[in-house]
CSV table of C-alpha atoms in Angstrom, one decimal:
chain,number,residue,atom,x,y,z
A,1,MET,CA,-0.1,-0.2,-0.2
A,2,GLY,CA,1.5,3.5,-1.0
A,3,SER,CA,1.9,6.1,1.5
A,4,SER,CA,-1.1,8.3,0.6
A,5,LYS,CA,-3.3,5.1,0.9
A,6,ALA,CA,-1.9,4.4,4.2
A,7,ASP,CA,-1.8,7.9,5.5
A,8,LYS,CA,-5.8,7.9,4.3
A,9,ALA,CA,-6.2,4.7,6.2
A,10,ALA,CA,-4.5,6.0,9.4
A,11,SER,CA,-6.3,9.2,9.4
A,12,HIS,CA,-9.7,7.3,8.8
A,13,ASP,CA,-8.9,5.2,11.8
A,14,ARG,CA,-7.9,8.2,14.0
A,15,ILE,CA,-11.3,9.9,13.2
A,16,VAL,CA,-13.2,6.9,14.0
A,17,GLU,CA,-11.4,6.5,17.4
A,18,ILE,CA,-11.8,9.9,18.1
A,19,ALA,CA,-15.6,9.9,17.0
A,20,ALA,CA,-16.3,6.6,19.3
A,21,ALA,CA,-14.8,8.5,22.2
A,22,ARG,CA,-16.7,11.5,21.8
A,23,MET,CA,-19.9,9.6,21.0
A,24,ARG,CA,-19.8,7.7,24.2
A,25,SER,CA,-19.1,10.7,26.3
A,26,SER,CA,-21.4,13.4,24.4
A,27,GLY,CA,-23.7,11.3,22.6
A,28,ILE,CA,-24.0,10.8,18.8
A,29,ASN,CA,-25.6,14.3,18.2
A,30,GLY,CA,-22.7,15.9,20.5
A,31,VAL,CA,-20.3,15.3,17.9
A,32,GLY,CA,-19.8,17.8,15.2
A,33,VAL,CA,-17.8,17.2,11.9
A,34,ALA,CA,-15.8,20.2,12.1
A,35,GLU,CA,-14.5,20.1,15.6
A,36,LEU,CA,-14.2,16.1,15.0
A,37,MET,CA,-11.7,16.9,12.0
A,38,ARG,CA,-10.0,19.6,14.0
A,39,GLU,CA,-9.3,17.3,16.8
A,40,ALA,CA,-8.3,14.5,14.4
A,41,GLY,CA,-5.5,17.2,12.9
A,42,LEU,CA,-7.6,17.8,9.5
A,43,THR,CA,-9.8,19.8,7.5
A,44,HIS,CA,-13.3,19.9,7.7
A,45,GLY,CA,-13.3,19.7,4.1
A,46,GLY,CA,-11.3,16.4,4.0
A,47,PHE,CA,-14.4,14.9,5.7
A,48,TYR,CA,-16.1,13.3,3.0
A,49,ARG,CA,-12.7,11.9,1.2
A,50,HIS,CA,-13.3,9.5,4.2
A,51,PHE,CA,-17.0,8.9,4.7
A,52,ALA,CA,-20.1,9.4,2.4
A,53,SER,CA,-22.1,10.9,4.9
A,54,ARG,CA,-22.3,12.2,8.5
A,55,ASP,CA,-24.5,8.7,9.2
A,56,GLU,CA,-21.6,6.4,7.8
A,57,LEU,CA,-19.1,8.0,10.4
A,58,VAL,CA,-22.1,7.6,13.1
A,59,GLY,CA,-22.3,3.9,12.2
A,60,ALA,CA,-18.6,3.3,12.2
A,61,ALA,CA,-18.0,5.2,15.5
A,62,VAL,CA,-20.8,3.3,17.5
A,63,GLU,CA,-19.6,-0.1,16.0
A,64,ARG,CA,-16.1,0.7,17.5
A,65,ALA,CA,-17.3,1.9,20.7
A,66,LEU,CA,-19.6,-1.1,20.9
A,67,ALA,CA,-16.6,-3.5,20.0
A,68,GLN,CA,-14.1,-1.9,22.7
A,69,GLY,CA,-16.8,-2.2,25.4
A,70,SER,CA,-16.8,-6.0,24.3
A,71,ALA,CA,-13.2,-6.4,24.1
A,72,ARG,CA,-13.0,-4.9,27.9
A,73,THR,CA,-16.0,-7.0,29.5
A,74,VAL,CA,-14.5,-10.1,27.6
A,75,ALA,CA,-10.9,-9.5,29.2
A,76,THR,CA,-12.5,-8.8,32.7
A,77,SER,CA,-14.3,-11.9,32.4
A,78,GLY,CA,-11.3,-14.0,31.6
A,79,GLN,CA,-11.1,-16.3,34.9
A,80,GLY,CA,-14.8,-17.4,34.0
A,81,GLY,CA,-17.5,-18.4,36.4
A,82,ARG,CA,-18.8,-16.2,39.4
A,83,ARG,CA,-15.4,-14.4,39.8
A,84,ALA,CA,-15.6,-13.4,36.4
A,85,LEU,CA,-19.0,-11.7,36.7
A,86,GLU,CA,-18.4,-10.2,40.2
A,87,ALA,CA,-14.9,-8.4,38.1
A,88,ILE,CA,-17.4,-7.6,35.3
A,89,ILE,CA,-19.9,-5.9,38.1
A,90,ASP,CA,-17.0,-3.9,40.0
A,91,ASP,CA,-15.3,-2.9,36.9
A,92,TYR,CA,-18.5,-1.7,34.9
A,93,LEU,CA,-20.4,-0.1,38.3
A,94,SER,CA,-17.0,1.4,39.3
A,95,PRO,CA,-16.8,5.5,39.8
A,96,ALA,CA,-13.8,5.5,37.2
A,97,HIS,CA,-16.2,3.7,34.8
A,98,ARG,CA,-18.8,6.6,35.6
A,99,SER,CA,-16.3,9.4,35.7
A,100,HIS,CA,-15.1,8.7,31.9
A,101,PRO,CA,-17.6,8.0,29.9
A,102,GLU,CA,-15.3,8.3,26.8
A,103,ALA,CA,-13.5,5.3,27.7
A,104,GLY,CA,-16.4,3.3,28.9
A,105,CYS,CA,-19.5,1.2,27.8
A,106,ALA,CA,-21.3,2.4,24.6
A,107,VAL,CA,-24.2,0.6,25.6
A,108,ALA,CA,-24.8,2.9,28.2
A,109,GLY,CA,-23.7,5.9,27.0
A,110,LEU,CA,-25.7,5.7,23.5
A,111,ALA,CA,-28.8,4.1,24.6
A,112,GLU,CA,-31.0,7.2,24.3
A,113,ASP,CA,-29.6,8.4,21.0
A,114,VAL,CA,-29.3,5.0,19.4
A,115,SER,CA,-33.1,4.7,19.7
A,116,ARG,CA,-33.3,7.3,17.5
A,117,ALA,CA,-30.5,6.4,14.9
A,118,ASP,CA,-30.5,4.7,11.7
A,119,ASP,CA,-30.8,0.7,10.9
A,120,ARG,CA,-26.6,0.3,11.0
A,121,THR,CA,-26.5,1.9,14.4
A,122,ARG,CA,-29.3,0.3,16.0
A,123,SER,CA,-28.2,-3.3,14.5
A,124,ALA,CA,-25.0,-2.9,16.0
A,125,TYR,CA,-26.1,-1.9,19.2
A,126,ARG,CA,-28.9,-4.7,19.3
A,127,ARG,CA,-25.7,-7.4,18.2
A,128,GLN,CA,-23.8,-6.1,21.2
A,129,VAL,CA,-26.5,-5.9,24.1
A,130,LYS,CA,-27.2,-9.9,22.9
A,131,GLN,CA,-23.5,-10.4,23.2
A,132,TYR,CA,-23.7,-9.3,26.5
A,133,LEU,CA,-26.5,-11.2,27.8
A,134,GLU,CA,-24.8,-14.4,26.3
A,135,LEU,CA,-21.6,-13.6,27.9
A,136,LEU,CA,-23.6,-13.1,31.6
A,137,ALA,CA,-25.5,-16.3,30.9
A,138,GLU,CA,-22.8,-18.3,30.2
A,139,LEU,CA,-20.7,-17.0,33.3
A,140,THR,CA,-23.6,-18.4,36.3
A,141,PRO,CA,-24.9,-21.1,34.4
A,142,SER,CA,-27.8,-23.3,35.6
A,143,THR,CA,-30.1,-26.1,34.2
A,144,ASP,CA,-32.5,-23.8,33.0
A,145,ALA,CA,-31.6,-21.7,29.9
A,146,ALA,CA,-34.9,-19.6,30.2
A,147,ASP,CA,-33.7,-18.8,33.8
A,148,ASP,CA,-30.3,-17.9,32.9
A,149,ARG,CA,-31.7,-15.8,29.9
A,150,ARG,CA,-33.9,-14.1,32.6
A,151,ARG,CA,-31.0,-13.3,35.0
A,152,SER,CA,-28.9,-12.2,32.3
A,153,CYS,CA,-31.5,-9.4,31.2
A,154,LEU,CA,-31.6,-8.5,34.8
A,155,VAL,CA,-28.0,-8.0,35.4
A,156,LEU,CA,-27.5,-6.0,32.1
A,157,SER,CA,-30.5,-4.1,32.6
A,158,ALA,CA,-29.2,-3.5,36.3
A,159,LEU,CA,-25.7,-2.4,35.4
A,160,VAL,CA,-26.7,-0.1,32.4
A,161,GLY,CA,-29.6,1.6,34.5
A,162,ALA,CA,-27.3,1.8,37.5
A,163,LEU,CA,-24.5,3.5,35.5
A,164,VAL,CA,-26.8,5.7,33.5
A,165,MET,CA,-28.4,7.0,36.9
A,166,ALA,CA,-24.9,7.6,38.5
A,167,ARG,CA,-23.7,9.5,35.5
A,168,ALA,CA,-26.8,11.8,35.4
A,169,ILE,CA,-26.3,12.5,38.9
A,170,GLY,CA,-22.7,13.4,38.9
A,171,GLU,CA,-19.9,12.3,40.9
A,172,GLY,CA,-20.5,12.5,44.9
A,173,SER,CA,-22.1,10.5,47.7
A,174,LEU,CA,-25.5,9.5,46.2
A,175,SER,CA,-24.1,8.7,42.8
A,176,ASP,CA,-21.3,6.4,44.7
A,177,GLU,CA,-24.4,5.0,46.6
A,178,ILE,CA,-26.3,4.0,43.5
A,179,LEU,CA,-23.2,2.3,42.3
A,180,PHE,CA,-21.8,0.3,45.1
A,181,GLU,CA,-25.7,-0.8,46.3
A,182,THR,CA,-26.1,-1.9,42.8
A,183,ALA,CA,-23.0,-3.7,42.8
A,184,THR,CA,-23.7,-5.4,46.3
A,185,ALA,CA,-27.0,-6.6,45.4
A,186,LEU,CA,-25.9,-8.1,41.8
A,187,LYS,CA,-23.5,-10.0,43.8
A,188,GLU,CA,-25.6,-11.4,46.1
A,189,PHE,CA,-28.3,-12.1,43.3
């Protein structure tokens, strides 16, 4: 690959990476093309050399953000079983995860925006939720697959809901309490 193609690919990747982080923290509509390109060290006019539309960028950035969250969760679950579930709960409901949405879970960070997004973005989000549900069900299997599914739906909903509320409230004792009490209840579940 020539250096101009390599440079274009690197620039494209940088734009998607920056957009993924910004969308996790500011939402899909919180990312402007001009500001994003400036942050990537590129001109606003160069955007259309990389993407046919803003929707194409949004789809790529949401897919990247979701994949990064999945990689983080899979890495945390490495030991398997109940310990892995507790590690995921502790990581997900940590004050650090609450306070740094740009590096956090896109399922929580983009939930509201994705409900109004295009099919590509909603499909990527749906796939990620299904992957998380499957992973959670695998970590504490029982003899009843339907019960495993119900439990994984409850755990994922509690994780995402607690994180969204804690972020909305902001740092402080109430936010910390929501994270701690939800984590404690999920570990006892």
